[in-house]
PDB file of C-alpha atoms in Angstrom:
ATOM      1  CA  MET H  33      78.460  72.358 153.194  1.00 77.00           C
ATOM      2  CA  GLU H  34      76.896  72.867 155.742  1.00 79.00           C
ATOM      3  CA  GLN H  35      74.190  69.315 154.573  1.00 80.00           C
ATOM      4  CA  LEU H  36      77.318  67.490 153.546  1.00 81.00           C
ATOM      5  CA  VAL H  37      78.394  67.807 157.505  1.00 83.00           C
ATOM      6  CA  GLU H  38      75.244  67.343 159.064  1.00 80.00           C
ATOM      7  CA  THR H  39      74.592  64.247 157.178  1.00 80.00           C
ATOM      8  CA  PHE H  40      78.091  62.959 157.726  1.00 79.00           C
ATOM      9  CA  ALA H  41      78.797  64.137 161.509  1.00 79.00           C
ATOM     10  CA  PHE H  42      74.854  64.656 163.183  1.00 80.00           C
ATOM     11  CA  LYS H  43      71.082  62.959 160.827  1.00 75.00           C
ATOM     12  CA  PRO H  44      71.081  63.010 157.591  1.00 71.00           C
ATOM     13  CA  PRO H  45      67.839  65.175 155.969  1.00 69.00           C
ATOM     14  CA  PHE H  46      66.791  61.700 154.974  1.00 72.00           C
ATOM     15  CA  GLU H  47      66.345  57.637 154.939  1.00 76.00           C
ATOM     16  CA  THR H  48      69.445  55.711 155.138  1.00 75.00           C
ATOM     17  CA  ASP H  49      70.115  52.345 156.564  1.00 76.00           C
ATOM     18  CA  PHE H  50      73.289  52.914 157.100  1.00 75.00           C
ATOM     19  CA  SER H  51      75.447  55.666 159.309  1.00 74.00           C
ATOM     20  CA  PRO H  52      79.452  56.037 158.610  1.00 76.00           C
ATOM     21  CA  LEU H  53      80.273  55.999 163.041  1.00 78.00           C
ATOM     22  CA  ASN H  54      84.093  57.453 164.470  1.00 82.00           C
ATOM     23  CA  LEU H  55      84.268  59.908 161.542  1.00 84.00           C
ATOM     24  CA  HIS H  56      86.397  62.811 162.630  1.00 86.00           C
ATOM     25  CA  VAL H  57      84.561  65.737 160.721  1.00 87.00           C
ATOM     26  CA  PHE H  58      87.134  69.315 159.846  1.00 89.00           C
ATOM     27  CA  THR H  59      85.734  71.895 158.534  1.00 89.00           C
ATOM     28  CA  MET H  60      86.702  74.532 155.481  1.00 88.00           C
ATOM     29  CA  THR H  61      85.401  77.682 157.672  1.00 86.00           C
ATOM     30  CA  ALA H  62      83.777  78.277 160.887  1.00 84.00           C
ATOM     31  CA  TYR H  63      79.661  77.729 159.471  1.00 81.00           C
ATOM     32  CA  ARG H  64      78.621  77.581 162.966  1.00 82.00           C
ATOM     33  CA  TRP H  65      79.571  79.134 165.929  1.00 79.00           C
ATOM     34  CA  ASN H  66      78.014  75.986 167.959  1.00 86.00           C
ATOM     35  CA  TRP H  67      79.351  72.975 166.178  1.00 86.00           C
ATOM     36  CA  PRO H  68      82.618  71.535 167.651  1.00 87.00           C
ATOM     37  CA  PHE H  69      84.732  70.642 164.973  1.00 89.00           C
ATOM     38  CA  PRO H  70      87.771  71.028 163.858  1.00 91.00           C
ATOM     39  CA  VAL H  71      87.743  74.295 161.573  1.00 91.00           C
ATOM     40  CA  LEU H  72      90.792  73.839 159.261  1.00 91.00           C
ATOM     41  CA  PHE H  73      90.760  78.068 157.792  1.00 90.00           C
ATOM     42  CA  PRO H  74      89.141  80.865 161.046  1.00 86.00           C
ATOM     43  CA  LEU H  75      87.547  83.351 160.465  1.00 81.00           C
ATOM     44  CA  VAL H  76      89.574  85.671 159.959  1.00 83.00           C
ATOM     45  CA  SER H  77      88.960  89.793 160.956  1.00 83.00           C
ATOM     46  CA  MET H  78      88.946  92.193 157.704  1.00 88.00           C
ATOM     47  CA  LYS H  79      89.089  95.585 159.117  1.00 90.00           C
ATOM     48  CA  ASN H  80      89.811  98.910 157.315  1.00 94.00           C
ATOM     49  CA  VAL H  81      88.295  97.783 153.986  1.00 95.00           C
ATOM     50  CA  LEU H  82      87.869  99.802 151.643  1.00 96.00           C
ATOM     51  CA  ALA H  83      83.841 100.947 152.616  1.00 97.00           C
ATOM     52  CA  GLU H  84      85.243 101.159 156.435  1.00 97.00           C
ATOM     53  CA  HIS H  85      88.172 104.027 155.094  1.00 97.00           C
ATOM     54  CA  LEU H  86      86.349 106.083 153.641  1.00 97.00           C
ATOM     55  CA  ALA H  87      83.594 105.988 156.526  1.00 97.00           C
ATOM     56  CA  LYS H  88      86.601 106.937 159.076  1.00 97.00           C
ATOM     57  CA  GLN H  89      87.544 109.831 155.956  1.00 96.00           C
ATOM     58  CA  GLY H  90      84.067 111.291 156.699  1.00 97.00           C
ATOM     59  CA  VAL H  91      82.373 109.970 153.204  1.00 97.00           C
ATOM     60  CA  ALA H  92      79.392 109.832 151.439  1.00 98.00           C
ATOM     61  CA  GLN H  93      78.911 105.813 149.682  1.00 98.00           C
ATOM     62  CA  PHE H  94      76.442 104.502 147.683  1.00 98.00           C
ATOM     63  CA  HIS H  95      75.906 101.162 147.024  1.00 98.00           C
ATOM     64  CA  CYS H  96      73.872  99.103 144.770  1.00 98.00           C
ATOM     65  CA  ALA H  97      73.240  95.907 142.838  1.00 98.00           C
ATOM     66  CA  GLU H  98      70.302  93.773 141.664  1.00 97.00           C
ATOM     67  CA  THR H  99      68.863  91.368 144.568  1.00 96.00           C
ATOM     68  CA  GLU H 100      71.183  87.830 142.895  1.00 94.00           C
ATOM     69  CA  ARG H 101      74.275  90.318 144.090  1.00 94.00           C
ATOM     70  CA  PHE H 102      73.410  92.389 146.233  1.00 96.00           C
ATOM     71  CA  PRO H 103      75.589  90.954 149.588  1.00 94.00           C
ATOM     72  CA  GLN H 104      78.220  91.514 146.784  1.00 94.00           C
ATOM     73  CA  VAL H 105      78.297  94.886 147.332  1.00 97.00           C
ATOM     74  CA  THR H 106      77.067  95.308 151.037  1.00 96.00           C
ATOM     75  CA  THR H 107      78.252  92.587 153.753  1.00 92.00           C
ATOM     76  CA  TRP H 108      80.568  90.577 151.360  1.00 91.00           C
ATOM     77  CA  PHE H 109      82.696  94.081 149.837  1.00 95.00           C
ATOM     78  CA  ASN H 110      82.100  95.837 153.548  1.00 95.00           C
ATOM     79  CA  GLY H 111      84.895  92.812 154.665  1.00 92.00           C
ATOM     80  CA  GLY H 112      81.377  90.706 156.347  1.00 87.00           C
ATOM     81  CA  VAL H 113      80.334  93.697 158.056  1.00 87.00           C
ATOM     82  CA  GLN H 114      76.291  93.424 157.487  1.00 87.00           C
ATOM     83  CA  HIS H 115      75.575  96.424 158.532  1.00 92.00           C
ATOM     84  CA  ALA H 116      76.108 100.342 156.470  1.00 96.00           C
ATOM     85  CA  PHE H 117      78.650 102.626 157.948  1.00 97.00           C
ATOM     86  CA  GLU H 118      78.480 105.797 158.731  1.00 97.00           C
ATOM     87  CA  LYS H 119      77.491 107.401 155.847  1.00 97.00           C
ATOM     88  CA  GLU H 120      76.756 104.894 153.402  1.00 98.00           C
ATOM     89  CA  GLU H 121      73.354 104.780 151.570  1.00 98.00           C
ATOM     90  CA  ARG H 122      72.300 101.297 150.361  1.00 98.00           C
ATOM     91  CA  LEU H 123      69.121 100.308 147.117  1.00 98.00           C
ATOM     92  CA  MET H 124      68.555  96.568 146.327  1.00 98.00           C
ATOM     93  CA  ILE H 125      66.924  96.619 142.731  1.00 97.00           C
ATOM     94  CA  PRO H 126      64.753  93.726 142.330  1.00 97.00           C
ATOM     95  CA  SER H 127      66.014  90.505 139.621  1.00 96.00           C
ATOM     96  CA  PRO H 128      63.266  89.212 137.859  1.00 94.00           C
ATOM     97  CA  SER H 129      60.888  86.539 139.363  1.00 92.00           C
ATOM     98  CA  ILE H 130      61.813  83.374 137.233  1.00 88.00           C
ATOM     99  CA  PRO H 131      61.266  79.537 136.992  1.00 82.00           C
ATOM    100  CA  LEU H 132      64.246  77.538 139.152  1.00 77.00           C
ATOM    101  CA  VAL H 133      65.724  75.506 137.550  1.00 71.00           C
ATOM    102  CA  VAL H 134      68.801  72.397 138.744  1.00 64.00           C
ATOM    103  CA  SER H 135      72.310  72.720 135.957  1.00 58.00           C
ATOM    104  CA  PRO H 136      73.493  70.618 138.191  1.00 57.00           C
ATOM    105  CA  THR H 137      72.005  73.416 140.928  1.00 61.00           C
ATOM    106  CA  VAL H 138      69.017  74.741 142.285  1.00 62.00           C
ATOM    107  CA  GLN H 139      69.388  78.288 140.690  1.00 71.00           C
ATOM    108  CA  PRO H 140      66.856  80.411 139.012  1.00 79.00           C
ATOM    109  CA  ALA H 141      67.229  79.979 135.347  1.00 88.00           C
ATOM    110  CA  TYR H 142      68.209  83.237 134.124  1.00 91.00           C
ATOM    111  CA  ASP H 143      68.439  82.106 130.973  1.00 91.00           C
ATOM    112  CA  LEU H 144      65.193  83.365 130.050  1.00 93.00           C
ATOM    113  CA  LYS H 145      65.982  86.849 130.917  1.00 95.00           C
ATOM    114  CA  PRO H 146      69.470  87.937 130.129  1.00 95.00           C
ATOM    115  CA  ASP H 147      69.527  91.162 130.940  1.00 97.00           C
ATOM    116  CA  MET H 148      68.171  90.847 134.466  1.00 96.00           C
ATOM    117  CA  SER H 149      68.149  94.305 135.879  1.00 97.00           C
ATOM    118  CA  CYS H 150      71.250  95.581 134.759  1.00 97.00           C
ATOM    119  CA  MET H 151      69.688  97.876 133.372  1.00 98.00           C
ATOM    120  CA  GLU H 152      67.506  99.579 136.085  1.00 98.00           C
ATOM    121  CA  VAL H 153      70.641  99.496 138.140  1.00 98.00           C
ATOM    122  CA  ALA H 154      72.459 100.941 135.795  1.00 98.00           C
ATOM    123  CA  VAL H 155      70.184 104.319 135.543  1.00 98.00           C
ATOM    124  CA  GLU H 156      69.305 104.440 139.012  1.00 98.00           C
ATOM    125  CA  VAL H 157      73.664 104.770 139.307  1.00 98.00           C
ATOM    126  CA  SER H 158      73.532 107.412 136.668  1.00 98.00           C
ATOM    127  CA  GLU H 159      70.775 109.127 138.458  1.00 98.00           C
ATOM    128  CA  ILE H 160      72.875 109.436 142.216  1.00 97.00           C
ATOM    129  CA  ILE H 161      75.888 109.902 140.110  1.00 97.00           C
ATOM    130  CA  ALA H 162      73.623 113.003 138.224  1.00 97.00           C
ATOM    131  CA  GLY H 163      73.085 114.691 142.096  1.00 96.00           C
ATOM    132  CA  THR H 164      76.730 114.122 143.551  1.00 93.00           C
ATOM    133  CA  LYS H 165      75.931 114.059 146.559  1.00 96.00           C
ATOM    134  CA  PHE H 166      78.275 110.513 146.777  1.00 97.00           C
ATOM    135  CA  PRO H 167      81.924 110.925 145.702  1.00 96.00           C
ATOM    136  CA  PHE H 168      82.448 107.071 145.823  1.00 97.00           C
ATOM    137  CA  VAL H 169      79.412 104.563 143.583  1.00 97.00           C
ATOM    138  CA  LEU H 170      79.199 101.281 143.911  1.00 98.00           C
ATOM    139  CA  CYS H 171      77.808  98.550 141.416  1.00 98.00           C
ATOM    140  CA  ASN H 172      77.176  95.421 140.627  1.00 97.00           C
ATOM    141  CA  LEU H 173      75.658  94.124 136.706  1.00 97.00           C
ATOM    142  CA  CYS H 174      76.039  90.453 137.358  1.00 94.00           C
ATOM    143  CA  PRO H 175      73.977  89.015 133.367  1.00 95.00           C
ATOM    144  CA  PRO H 176      77.192  87.692 132.584  1.00 93.00           C
ATOM    145  CA  ASP H 177      77.913  85.714 135.543  1.00 92.00           C
ATOM    146  CA  LEU H 178      74.538  84.414 136.437  1.00 91.00           C
ATOM    147  CA  VAL H 179      73.478  83.557 132.998  1.00 92.00           C
ATOM    148  CA  ALA H 180      76.812  81.767 132.537  1.00 90.00           C
ATOM    149  CA  HIS H 181      75.432  79.724 135.142  1.00 88.00           C
ATOM    150  CA  THR H 182      73.252  78.433 132.849  1.00 87.00           C
ATOM    151  CA  GLY H 183      74.856  77.046 130.197  1.00 87.00           C
ATOM    152  CA  ALA H 184      73.186  78.662 127.548  1.00 89.00           C
ATOM    153  CA  ILE H 185      75.751  80.367 125.289  1.00 92.00           C
ATOM    154  CA  GLY H 186      73.480  82.286 123.117  1.00 94.00           C
ATOM    155  CA  PRO H 187      71.312  83.937 126.159  1.00 93.00           C
ATOM    156  CA  THR H 188      75.189  84.589 127.797  1.00 93.00           C
ATOM    157  CA  ILE H 189      76.136  86.404 124.755  1.00 95.00           C
ATOM    158  CA  GLU H 190      72.897  88.145 125.033  1.00 97.00           C
ATOM    159  CA  ALA H 191      74.006  88.886 128.983  1.00 95.00           C
ATOM    160  CA  VAL H 192      76.911  90.376 128.131  1.00 95.00           C
ATOM    161  CA  ALA H 193      75.919  92.413 125.706  1.00 97.00           C
ATOM    162  CA  ALA H 194      73.015  93.887 128.075  1.00 97.00           C
ATOM    163  CA  THR H 195      75.852  94.262 131.048  1.00 97.00           C
ATOM    164  CA  ASP H 196      77.532  96.446 128.354  1.00 96.00           C
ATOM    165  CA  LYS H 197      75.058  98.772 127.395  1.00 98.00           C
ATOM    166  CA  ALA H 198      74.252  98.925 130.995  1.00 98.00           C
ATOM    167  CA  ILE H 199      78.225 100.320 131.265  1.00 97.00           C
ATOM    168  CA  GLY H 200      77.816 102.765 129.040  1.00 97.00           C
ATOM    169  CA  VAL H 201      74.905 104.142 130.562  1.00 97.00           C
ATOM    170  CA  ILE H 202      76.893 104.915 133.941  1.00 97.00           C
ATOM    171  CA  ARG H 203      80.149 105.753 131.818  1.00 96.00           C
ATOM    172  CA  ARG H 204      78.291 108.470 130.574  1.00 96.00           C
ATOM    173  CA  ALA H 205      77.324 109.619 133.600  1.00 96.00           C
ATOM    174  CA  CYS H 206      80.605 109.391 134.946  1.00 95.00           C
ATOM    175  CA  GLU H 207      81.695 112.087 132.265  1.00 93.00           C
ATOM    176  CA  MET H 208      79.150 114.053 132.414  1.00 94.00           C
ATOM    177  CA  HIS H 209      79.384 114.585 136.294  1.00 94.00           C
ATOM    178  CA  GLY H 210      83.661 114.382 136.728  1.00 92.00           C
ATOM    179  CA  TYR H 211      83.399 110.295 138.365  1.00 94.00           C
ATOM    180  CA  VAL H 212      86.018 108.198 137.615  1.00 93.00           C
ATOM    181  CA  LEU H 213      85.015 104.872 136.155  1.00 95.00           C
ATOM    182  CA  CYS H 214      86.524 101.559 137.479  1.00 93.00           C
ATOM    183  CA  VAL H 215      85.520  97.972 135.907  1.00 94.00           C
ATOM    184  CA  VAL H 216      86.557  95.717 137.467  1.00 91.00           C
ATOM    185  CA  GLY H 217      85.991  91.479 136.651  1.00 87.00           C
ATOM    186  CA  THR H 218      85.627  89.237 139.649  1.00 81.00           C
ATOM    187  CA  TYR H 219      86.547  86.136 138.037  1.00 82.00           C
ATOM    188  CA  GLY H 220      86.035  84.463 134.964  1.00 80.00           C
ATOM    189  CA  ASN H 221      82.783  82.791 133.404  1.00 81.00           C
ATOM    190  CA  ALA H 222      80.876  83.981 130.415  1.00 84.00           C
ATOM    191  CA  GLU H 223      84.199  83.697 128.496  1.00 84.00           C
ATOM    192  CA  LYS H 224      83.575  79.702 129.306  1.00 82.00           C
ATOM    193  CA  VAL H 225      80.538  78.370 128.363  1.00 83.00           C
ATOM    194  CA  ASP H 226      78.338  75.112 127.272  1.00 76.00           C
ATOM    195  CA  ALA H 227      76.388  72.616 129.030  1.00 71.00           C
ATOM    196  CA  SER H 228      80.074  71.257 130.668  1.00 75.00           C
ATOM    197  CA  SER H 229      81.024  73.922 131.604  1.00 74.00           C
ATOM    198  CA  THR H 230      78.911  76.794 133.997  1.00 79.00           C
ATOM    199  CA  ALA H 231      81.125  77.032 136.771  1.00 80.00           C
ATOM    200  CA  HIS H 232      83.754  80.039 137.790  1.00 82.00           C
ATOM    201  CA  THR H 233      87.092  79.849 135.094  1.00 81.00           C
ATOM    202  CA  THR H 234      90.060  81.222 136.092  1.00 82.00           C
ATOM    203  CA  SER H 235      90.432  83.444 134.238  1.00 83.00           C
ATOM    204  CA  LYS H 236      91.798  86.639 135.214  1.00 82.00           C
ATOM    205  CA  GLY H 237      89.683  89.724 136.367  1.00 78.00           C
ATOM    206  CA  ASP H 238      90.153  92.932 134.294  1.00 83.00           C
ATOM    207  CA  MET H 239      90.449  96.287 135.966  1.00 85.00           C
ATOM    208  CA  LEU H 240      89.348  98.873 133.578  1.00 87.00           C
ATOM    209  CA  GLU H 241      90.142 102.967 134.299  1.00 87.00           C
ATOM    210  CA  ASP H 242      88.038 105.584 132.463  1.00 86.00           C
ATOM    211  CA  GLY H 243      88.426 109.361 133.525  1.00 73.00           C
ATOM    212  CA  THR H 244      91.612 110.973 133.906  1.00 58.00           C
ATOM    213  CA  LEU H 245      89.531 114.377 135.859  1.00 51.00           C
ATOM    214  CA  CYS H 246      87.212 113.337 139.008  1.00 52.00           C
ATOM    215  CA  SER H 247      85.991 116.740 140.143  1.00 51.00           C
ATOM    216  CA  HIS H 248      83.209 114.273 142.111  1.00 53.00           C
ATOM    217  CA  GLY H 249      84.503 110.812 143.137  1.00 54.00           C
ATOM    218  CA  TYR H 250      84.919 107.328 141.764  1.00 54.00           C
ATOM    219  CA  LEU H 251      82.425 104.369 141.129  1.00 52.00           C
TER     220      LEU H 251
END
């Protein structure tokens, strides 16, 4: 979107003989603080989100994901705050090095490695759970989403299976060390995959909870 706004409002980043004049440019959100355009939906400061609330209560928390989804468990989860809250620790597991493809946007061809790094994330998280230092542990397992973006149904099925195994590793750790496991689907994607359907869907995101005794914490 920033590139589109720049193209119509300033100078196109490509050679062209035509440039539209006298346009009234509006942006959906504040892409850059120094742009003069009216904003339809100004940024909203989110206060007392879960990570911030836990920090205020003095609860130690651990956030983990692989590179492709690290912002989701840090800046996004923390309400747009980039820095870690007090007693919040983070770990980023490297995503696999994969060639880029255009399908339809430029993105890694994760259908070449459908499991990505989800098992590495699961192992690290299970070790954190075993240490019982953090009452709240957050992680993101992203293969179903990232692989589904390629439109390849076979690899997407492999991605879902790999994620299921990774959840199993975490679940066993939760059972052994008194954690309640919550599995949340933030949006749909892998349930509808083909070459023409690679975007997120409007399917409902499920939340599953496993565990009734909570002696140490939540994941």
